[in-house]
mmCIF file of C-alpha atoms in Angstrom:
data_model
loop_
_atom_site.group_PDB
_atom_site.id
_atom_site.type_symbol
_atom_site.label_atom_id
_atom_site.label_comp_id
_atom_site.label_asym_id
_atom_site.label_seq_id
_atom_site.Cartn_x
_atom_site.Cartn_y
_atom_site.Cartn_z
ATOM 1 C CA MET A 1 90.828 130.565 127.954
ATOM 2 C CA SER A 2 94.577 130.923 127.974
ATOM 3 C CA LEU A 3 96.974 129.562 125.367
ATOM 4 C CA MET A 4 98.341 127.046 127.887
ATOM 5 C CA GLU A 5 94.853 125.619 128.398
ATOM 6 C CA VAL A 6 94.310 125.151 124.677
ATOM 7 C CA LEU A 7 97.675 123.624 123.738
ATOM 8 C CA PRO A 8 97.411 120.370 125.734
ATOM 9 C CA HIS A 9 94.012 119.626 124.196
ATOM 10 C CA ARG A 10 95.275 120.419 120.764
ATOM 11 C CA SER A 11 98.384 118.262 121.073
ATOM 12 C CA SER A 12 96.277 115.425 122.479
ATOM 13 C CA ALA A 13 93.953 115.692 119.468
ATOM 14 C CA GLU A 14 96.935 115.791 117.118
ATOM 15 C CA ARG A 15 98.441 112.694 118.768
ATOM 16 C CA SER A 16 95.110 110.915 118.436
ATOM 17 C CA ALA A 17 94.873 111.848 114.733
ATOM 18 C CA ARG A 18 98.437 110.646 114.106
ATOM 19 C CA GLU A 19 97.666 107.351 115.860
ATOM 20 C CA ARG A 20 94.533 106.863 113.729
ATOM 21 C CA SER A 21 96.579 107.674 110.659
ATOM 22 C CA ARG A 22 99.245 105.101 111.605
ATOM 23 C CA LYS A 23 96.572 102.462 112.146
ATOM 24 C CA ASP A 24 94.975 103.340 108.791
ATOM 25 C CA VAL A 25 98.319 102.968 107.010
ATOM 26 C CA GLU A 26 98.923 99.643 108.722
ATOM 27 C CA ARG A 27 95.424 98.438 107.776
ATOM 28 C CA GLN A 28 95.873 99.547 104.143
ATOM 29 C CA THR A 29 99.265 97.842 104.010
ATOM 30 C CA PHE A 30 97.754 94.586 105.299
ATOM 31 C CA ARG A 31 94.938 94.820 102.726
ATOM 32 C CA LEU A 32 97.423 95.327 99.902
ATOM 33 C CA LEU A 33 99.563 92.447 101.172
ATOM 34 C CA ASP A 34 96.464 90.242 101.277
ATOM 35 C CA GLU A 35 95.847 91.078 97.618
ATOM 36 C CA ILE A 36 99.391 90.719 96.306
ATOM 37 C CA LEU A 37 100.778 87.957 98.515
ATOM 38 C CA GLY A 38 97.710 86.192 99.911
ATOM 39 C CA GLN A 39 98.269 82.959 98.014
ATOM 40 C CA SER A 40 101.994 83.007 98.793
ATOM 41 C CA SER A 41 101.745 83.542 102.522
ATOM 42 C CA ASP A 42 103.170 80.090 103.225
ATOM 43 C CA THR A 43 106.356 81.062 101.353
ATOM 44 C CA VAL A 44 106.917 84.735 102.183
ATOM 45 C CA GLY A 45 106.063 86.646 105.335
ATOM 46 C CA VAL A 46 106.279 90.404 105.800
ATOM 47 C CA ARG A 47 107.468 92.434 108.760
ATOM 48 C CA LEU A 48 106.257 96.012 108.903
ATOM 49 C CA TRP A 49 108.278 99.046 109.993
ATOM 50 C CA ASN A 50 106.605 98.809 113.409
ATOM 51 C CA GLY A 51 107.527 95.146 113.952
ATOM 52 C CA LYS A 52 104.089 93.704 113.167
ATOM 53 C CA ALA A 53 104.047 90.610 110.982
ATOM 54 C CA TRP A 54 101.856 89.648 108.043
ATOM 55 C CA PRO A 55 100.079 87.270 107.825
ATOM 56 C CA ASP A 56 101.301 86.039 111.228
ATOM 57 C CA ASP A 57 104.499 85.377 113.184
ATOM 58 C CA ALA A 58 105.043 81.833 111.831
ATOM 59 C CA PRO A 59 108.491 81.216 110.320
ATOM 60 C CA ARG A 60 108.670 81.152 106.535
ATOM 61 C CA PRO A 61 111.431 80.581 103.976
ATOM 62 C CA ALA A 62 111.664 84.347 103.363
ATOM 63 C CA THR A 63 110.653 87.593 105.045
ATOM 64 C CA LEU A 64 110.123 90.875 103.249
ATOM 65 C CA VAL A 65 111.002 93.691 105.672
ATOM 66 C CA LEU A 66 109.254 97.006 104.975
ATOM 67 C CA GLN A 67 111.434 99.776 106.410
ATOM 68 C CA HIS A 68 108.789 102.554 106.538
ATOM 69 C CA PRO A 69 105.061 103.100 105.845
ATOM 70 C CA GLY A 70 105.712 104.162 102.241
ATOM 71 C CA ALA A 71 107.872 101.136 101.387
ATOM 72 C CA LEU A 72 105.252 99.291 99.301
ATOM 73 C CA ALA A 73 104.493 102.477 97.414
ATOM 74 C CA ALA A 74 108.213 102.954 96.759
ATOM 75 C CA MET A 75 108.489 99.366 95.531
ATOM 76 C CA PHE A 76 105.611 99.541 93.065
ATOM 77 C CA SER A 77 105.402 103.213 92.083
ATOM 78 C CA ALA A 78 107.357 102.760 88.868
ATOM 79 C CA GLY A 79 105.498 99.573 87.940
ATOM 80 C CA THR A 80 108.742 97.971 86.782
ATOM 81 C CA GLU A 81 111.373 95.562 88.055
ATOM 82 C CA ALA A 82 113.847 98.456 87.952
ATOM 83 C CA GLY A 83 111.572 100.407 90.316
ATOM 84 C CA VAL A 84 111.586 97.527 92.791
ATOM 85 C CA ALA A 85 115.376 97.318 92.499
ATOM 86 C CA GLU A 86 115.668 101.067 93.144
ATOM 87 C CA ALA A 87 113.502 100.725 96.264
ATOM 88 C CA TYR A 88 115.760 97.907 97.475
ATOM 89 C CA ILE A 89 118.932 99.921 96.862
ATOM 90 C CA SER A 90 117.321 102.908 98.641
ATOM 91 C CA ASN A 91 116.677 100.660 101.674
ATOM 92 C CA ASP A 92 112.905 100.988 101.434
ATOM 93 C CA PHE A 93 112.747 97.237 102.035
ATOM 94 C CA ASP A 94 114.991 94.281 102.736
ATOM 95 C CA ILE A 95 114.768 90.533 102.232
ATOM 96 C CA GLU A 96 115.733 88.104 104.964
ATOM 97 C CA ASP A 97 116.610 84.447 104.347
ATOM 98 C CA ASP A 98 115.693 82.802 101.006
ATOM 99 C CA ILE A 99 115.761 85.523 98.349
ATOM 100 C CA ASP A 100 114.858 82.951 95.656
ATOM 101 C CA ALA A 101 111.502 82.373 97.388
ATOM 102 C CA VAL A 102 110.731 86.071 96.989
ATOM 103 C CA PHE A 103 111.592 85.974 93.290
ATOM 104 C CA ASP A 104 109.287 82.967 92.787
ATOM 105 C CA VAL A 105 106.456 84.913 94.422
ATOM 106 C CA ALA A 106 107.240 87.945 92.222
ATOM 107 C CA VAL A 107 106.826 85.846 89.068
ATOM 108 C CA GLY A 108 103.379 84.752 90.290
ATOM 109 C CA LEU A 109 102.458 88.354 91.045
ATOM 110 C CA LEU A 110 103.406 89.494 87.544
ATOM 111 C CA THR A 111 101.135 86.795 86.116
ATOM 112 C CA ARG A 112 98.195 87.979 88.248
ATOM 113 C CA LEU A 113 98.813 91.592 87.208
ATOM 114 C CA SER A 114 97.899 90.712 83.644
ATOM 115 C CA ASP A 115 94.248 90.676 84.844
ATOM 116 C CA GLY A 116 92.896 94.236 84.439
ATOM 117 C CA ASN A 117 90.325 93.949 87.254
ATOM 118 C CA HIS A 118 92.962 92.740 89.701
ATOM 119 C CA LYS A 119 95.253 95.533 88.587
ATOM 120 C CA ARG A 120 92.567 98.166 89.258
ATOM 121 C CA THR A 121 91.955 96.756 92.746
ATOM 122 C CA LEU A 122 95.670 96.900 93.513
ATOM 123 C CA ALA A 123 95.962 100.429 92.125
ATOM 124 C CA GLY A 124 93.187 101.649 94.433
ATOM 125 C CA LEU A 125 94.870 100.093 97.479
ATOM 126 C CA TYR A 126 98.255 101.401 96.373
ATOM 127 C CA LEU A 127 96.981 104.973 96.073
ATOM 128 C CA ALA A 128 95.780 104.871 99.694
ATOM 129 C CA LEU A 129 99.338 104.271 100.950
ATOM 130 C CA PRO A 130 101.686 107.078 101.958
ATOM 131 C CA HIS A 131 104.219 107.965 99.298
ATOM 132 C CA ARG A 132 107.704 108.855 100.413
ATOM 133 C CA ARG A 133 108.479 110.606 97.147
ATOM 134 C CA ALA A 134 105.020 111.967 96.404
ATOM 135 C CA ARG A 135 106.054 114.230 93.544
ATOM 136 C CA GLN A 136 107.708 111.365 91.687
ATOM 137 C CA THR A 137 104.972 108.801 92.306
ATOM 138 C CA ASN A 138 101.899 110.902 91.449
ATOM 139 C CA GLY A 139 102.512 110.661 87.716
ATOM 140 C CA ARG A 140 103.368 107.000 88.015
ATOM 141 C CA SER A 141 100.154 106.362 89.938
ATOM 142 C CA ARG A 142 98.132 107.861 87.119
ATOM 143 C CA HIS A 143 100.099 105.683 84.696
ATOM 144 C CA LEU A 144 99.250 102.544 86.707
ATOM 145 C CA LEU A 145 95.557 103.430 86.660
ATOM 146 C CA ALA A 146 95.591 104.303 82.963
ATOM 147 C CA SER A 147 97.143 100.970 82.041
ATOM 148 C CA ALA A 148 94.672 98.989 84.191
#
């Protein structure tokens, strides 16, 4: 078999693996959004980097726009408000429309994070997401799990 006969099959397999990976990231992102924003879905919607909407396309007072697959990881890797602010400044995410609605949801999220079981569930989902700055977030991920 020649090299030219092997390459098309290989690139087709690689494309298929990348597509599965993209779908896995999207699925994990939706699962994490269900956990962190599920009760607030009437107030805040989310638009993913690929244009897909969570929980649906219905208009809401505010939309959180995730700029890339690692945006949620960038937002929560530090586990602090400053970390979320850094992710915003770095254009990992944006907020459209009513920014106050997003802050109200954030206060509710912080309250739910005081539950250790809920925190462990979120940490597991978080670790499954791609991390844009993997070297920086690995230590923070361990910290999130240790404090759960």
